[in-house]
Amino acid sequence: AQSVTQPDIHITVSEGASLELRCNYSYGATPYLFWYVQSPGQGLQLLLKYFSGDTLVQGIKGFEAEFKRSQSSFNLRKPSVHWSDAAEYFCAVGSYNTDKLIFGTGTRLQVFP
Amino acid sequence: DGGITQSPKYLFRKEGQNVTLSCEQNLNHDAMYWYRQDPGQGLRLIYYSQIVNDFQKGDIAEGYSVSREKKESFPLTVTSAQKNPTAFYLCASSMGDLNTEAFFGQGTRLTVV
């Protein structure tokens, strides 16, 4: 069965520091991969997505993610974090067989000034 | 403005009562979804619908019901059979293909008192 793992429940970084959020997936074929961000009490907003082609994907708000098939990973990165980036981040994989999005459990990002 | 609207934002229910959460979209999307979010568990799919008058159970459909009589609307009823209904509920819509973005509403927080 398809699954998504986000091993870090909570990450704390200082403003201006670099960031990497981890995401590992389990899927038989080439997956559709997504990163979403959620501010407290709000819905989710798409940051970026990967379907095929260039394995380094650029998204909104200065985020990027790299698809690594050999590691079954799709980690999210940002070179310099801003205080407004504090939120919860969800990785998701599209299930080709069932037309469903499967979400990871999320990583809560805290940013210190 | 096009978007997806959930109402109400906060909802309180007495034990044993059914309650219906509203979800409306004006994006002309074919597919609509209901997710439940609990702390540390990510988003879990309750029901989804790819087309009007048709819907499928997700991973945690027990105690919930839905209808899709109009393309724009996908209400969710939390029945008294749902043993632990207190949660944050998110509605989403998409074009229906997994390589397109899912748009989320702002969520409804349901509390059973």
Coordinates of C-alpha atoms in Angstrom, one line a residue:
Chain A
A1 CA 0.0 0.0 0.0
Q2 CA 1.1 3.5 -0.7
S3 CA 2.3 5.5 2.3
V4 CA 4.1 8.7 3.2
T5 CA 6.5 9.1 6.2
Q6 CA 7.6 12.4 7.7
P7 CA 10.0 11.4 10.4
D8 CA 10.3 14.8 12.1
I9 CA 7.3 15.7 14.1
H10 CA 8.7 19.1 15.2
I11 CA 11.6 21.2 14.0
T12 CA 12.9 24.4 15.4
V13 CA 15.3 26.7 13.4
S14 CA 16.5 30.2 13.8
E15 CA 15.4 32.9 11.4
G16 CA 17.8 33.1 8.5
A17 CA 19.0 29.5 8.9
S18 CA 18.5 26.9 6.2
L19 CA 15.8 24.3 6.4
E20 CA 15.2 20.8 5.2
L21 CA 12.0 18.8 5.9
R22 CA 12.2 15.1 5.2
C23 CA 9.6 13.0 3.3
N24 CA 9.8 9.4 2.3
Y25 CA 7.2 7.6 0.3
S26 CA 6.3 4.0 -0.5
Y27 CA 4.9 3.6 -4.0
G28 CA 5.3 1.1 -6.8
A29 CA 5.5 3.4 -9.7
T30 CA 6.6 7.0 -10.3
P31 CA 4.5 8.9 -7.8
Y32 CA 2.9 12.3 -7.9
L33 CA 4.4 14.2 -5.0
F34 CA 3.2 17.3 -3.2
W35 CA 4.2 19.6 -0.4
Y36 CA 1.5 21.6 1.4
V37 CA 1.7 24.2 4.2
Q38 CA -0.9 24.9 6.8
S39 CA -1.1 27.9 9.1
P40 CA -2.8 27.3 12.5
G41 CA -6.6 26.8 12.1
Q42 CA -6.5 27.2 8.4
G43 CA -6.7 25.0 5.3
L44 CA -3.8 23.8 3.3
Q45 CA -1.9 25.6 0.5
L46 CA 0.1 23.9 -2.2
L47 CA 3.8 24.8 -2.1
L48 CA 5.0 22.7 -5.0
K49 CA 4.5 19.4 -6.8
Y50 CA 6.4 16.8 -8.8
F51 CA 5.1 14.6 -11.6
S52 CA 8.0 14.0 -13.9
G53 CA 11.0 15.6 -15.5
D54 CA 13.5 17.7 -13.6
T55 CA 13.9 16.3 -10.2
L56 CA 14.5 19.6 -8.5
V57 CA 11.2 21.5 -8.3
Q58 CA 10.7 25.1 -7.4
G59 CA 7.7 26.3 -5.5
I60 CA 6.2 29.4 -3.9
K61 CA 7.7 31.3 -1.0
G62 CA 11.2 30.4 -1.9
F63 CA 10.8 26.6 -1.3
E64 CA 12.2 23.9 -3.4
A65 CA 12.1 20.1 -3.2
E66 CA 14.2 17.3 -4.8
F67 CA 12.8 14.0 -5.9
K68 CA 15.3 11.1 -5.3
R69 CA 14.0 7.9 -6.6
S70 CA 16.9 5.8 -5.2
Q71 CA 16.0 7.0 -1.7
S72 CA 12.3 7.2 -2.2
S73 CA 12.5 10.8 -0.8
F74 CA 11.1 14.2 -1.7
N75 CA 12.6 16.5 0.9
L76 CA 11.6 20.2 1.1
R77 CA 14.3 22.8 1.4
K78 CA 14.6 26.6 1.9
P79 CA 18.0 28.4 2.0
S80 CA 16.9 31.0 4.5
V81 CA 13.9 30.7 6.8
H82 CA 11.7 33.7 7.6
W83 CA 9.6 33.9 10.8
S84 CA 6.4 33.8 8.6
D85 CA 7.4 30.3 7.5
A86 CA 6.4 28.9 11.0
A87 CA 3.5 26.5 10.1
E88 CA 2.8 22.8 9.7
Y89 CA 4.1 21.2 6.5
F90 CA 2.6 18.1 4.9
C91 CA 4.0 15.8 2.2
A92 CA 1.5 13.9 0.1
V93 CA 1.6 11.3 -2.6
G94 CA -1.0 10.8 -5.3
S95 CA -2.3 7.2 -5.5
Y96 CA -2.6 6.4 -9.1
N97 CA -4.7 3.3 -8.6
T98 CA -7.3 4.9 -6.4
D99 CA -7.2 8.6 -7.3
K100 CA -6.5 9.6 -3.7
L101 CA -4.0 11.8 -2.1
I102 CA -2.2 10.2 0.9
F103 CA -0.8 12.6 3.4
G104 CA 2.0 12.2 5.9
T105 CA 1.5 13.1 9.5
G106 CA 3.1 16.5 9.1
T107 CA 6.1 18.4 10.5
R108 CA 5.5 21.5 12.7
L109 CA 8.1 24.2 12.0
Q110 CA 8.9 26.7 14.7
V111 CA 11.1 29.7 13.9
F112 CA 13.1 31.6 16.5
P113 CA 14.1 35.3 15.9
Chain B
D1 CA -13.2 35.2 -6.3
G2 CA -13.1 31.5 -7.0
G3 CA -12.6 29.2 -4.1
I4 CA -13.9 26.6 -1.7
T5 CA -16.0 27.6 1.3
Q6 CA -16.6 25.7 4.5
S7 CA -19.2 26.6 7.0
P8 CA -19.4 27.1 9.9
K9 CA -15.9 27.6 11.1
Y10 CA -16.7 26.4 14.6
L11 CA -19.5 23.9 15.5
F12 CA -20.6 22.5 18.8
R13 CA -22.7 19.4 19.0
K14 CA -24.3 17.4 21.8
E15 CA -23.6 13.8 22.0
G16 CA -26.1 11.7 20.1
Q17 CA -26.9 14.4 17.6
N18 CA -26.2 14.4 13.9
V19 CA -24.6 17.5 12.4
T20 CA -23.9 18.5 8.8
L21 CA -20.8 20.4 7.7
S22 CA -21.2 22.5 4.5
C23 CA -18.7 22.6 1.6
E24 CA -19.2 24.7 -1.5
Q25 CA -16.9 25.4 -4.4
N26 CA -17.1 27.6 -7.4
L27 CA -14.0 26.4 -9.2
N28 CA -16.0 24.1 -11.5
H29 CA -14.0 21.1 -10.1
D30 CA -15.2 17.6 -10.7
A31 CA -13.7 16.0 -7.6
M32 CA -14.3 16.9 -3.9
Y33 CA -12.9 15.4 -0.8
W34 CA -13.5 15.4 3.0
Y35 CA -10.6 14.9 5.4
R36 CA -10.4 14.7 9.1
Q37 CA -7.4 16.1 10.9
D38 CA -6.3 15.1 14.4
P39 CA -3.1 16.2 16.1
G40 CA -0.1 14.0 15.1
Q41 CA -2.2 12.0 12.6
G42 CA -2.1 14.1 9.5
L43 CA -5.1 14.2 7.2
R44 CA -7.2 11.1 6.9
L45 CA -9.7 10.7 4.0
I46 CA -13.3 10.3 5.0
Y47 CA -15.2 10.3 1.7
Y48 CA -14.5 11.5 -1.9
S49 CA -16.5 12.1 -5.0
Q50 CA -15.2 12.2 -8.5
I51 CA -18.5 13.1 -10.1
V52 CA -22.0 14.3 -9.3
N53 CA -24.3 11.6 -7.7
D54 CA -21.3 9.3 -7.0
F55 CA -19.0 9.0 -4.0
Q56 CA -16.6 6.5 -2.5
K57 CA -15.6 5.7 1.1
G58 CA -12.2 6.8 2.2
D59 CA -10.1 5.3 5.0
I60 CA -12.3 6.3 7.9
A61 CA -15.9 6.5 6.6
E62 CA -17.6 4.8 9.5
G63 CA -20.0 7.2 11.3
Y64 CA -20.1 9.7 8.4
S65 CA -22.3 10.2 5.4
V66 CA -22.1 12.5 2.3
S67 CA -24.2 13.5 -0.7
R68 CA -23.2 15.0 -4.1
E69 CA -26.4 16.2 -5.7
K70 CA -24.7 19.3 -7.2
K71 CA -21.2 19.7 -8.6
E72 CA -20.7 22.7 -6.3
S73 CA -21.7 21.1 -3.1
F74 CA -20.4 18.2 -1.0
P75 CA -21.9 18.2 2.5
L76 CA -20.7 15.9 5.2
T77 CA -22.9 14.6 8.0
V78 CA -21.3 13.4 11.2
T79 CA -23.7 11.0 12.7
S80 CA -24.2 9.8 16.2
A81 CA -22.5 6.6 15.2
Q82 CA -19.2 8.4 15.0
K83 CA -17.6 7.5 18.3
N84 CA -15.0 10.3 18.5
P85 CA -16.2 13.2 16.3
T86 CA -14.3 16.1 17.9
A87 CA -11.8 17.1 15.2
F88 CA -10.9 19.6 12.5
Y89 CA -12.6 18.8 9.2
L90 CA -11.2 19.9 5.9
C91 CA -12.9 19.9 2.5
A92 CA -11.0 20.0 -0.8
S93 CA -11.6 20.0 -4.5
S94 CA -9.6 19.3 -7.6
M95 CA -10.0 18.9 -11.3
G96 CA -10.0 15.2 -10.6
D97 CA -6.7 14.2 -12.0
L98 CA -3.9 13.5 -9.5
N99 CA -1.5 15.8 -11.4
T100 CA -3.6 18.8 -10.5
E101 CA -3.7 20.8 -7.3
A102 CA -6.2 20.2 -4.6
F103 CA -7.7 23.3 -3.2
F104 CA -8.7 23.3 0.5
G105 CA -11.3 25.2 2.4
Q106 CA -10.5 26.9 5.7
G107 CA -11.8 24.0 7.8
T108 CA -14.6 23.4 10.4
R109 CA -13.7 22.7 14.0
L110 CA -16.3 20.4 15.4
T111 CA -16.5 19.9 19.2
V112 CA -18.8 17.5 20.9
V113 CA -20.0 18.7 24.3

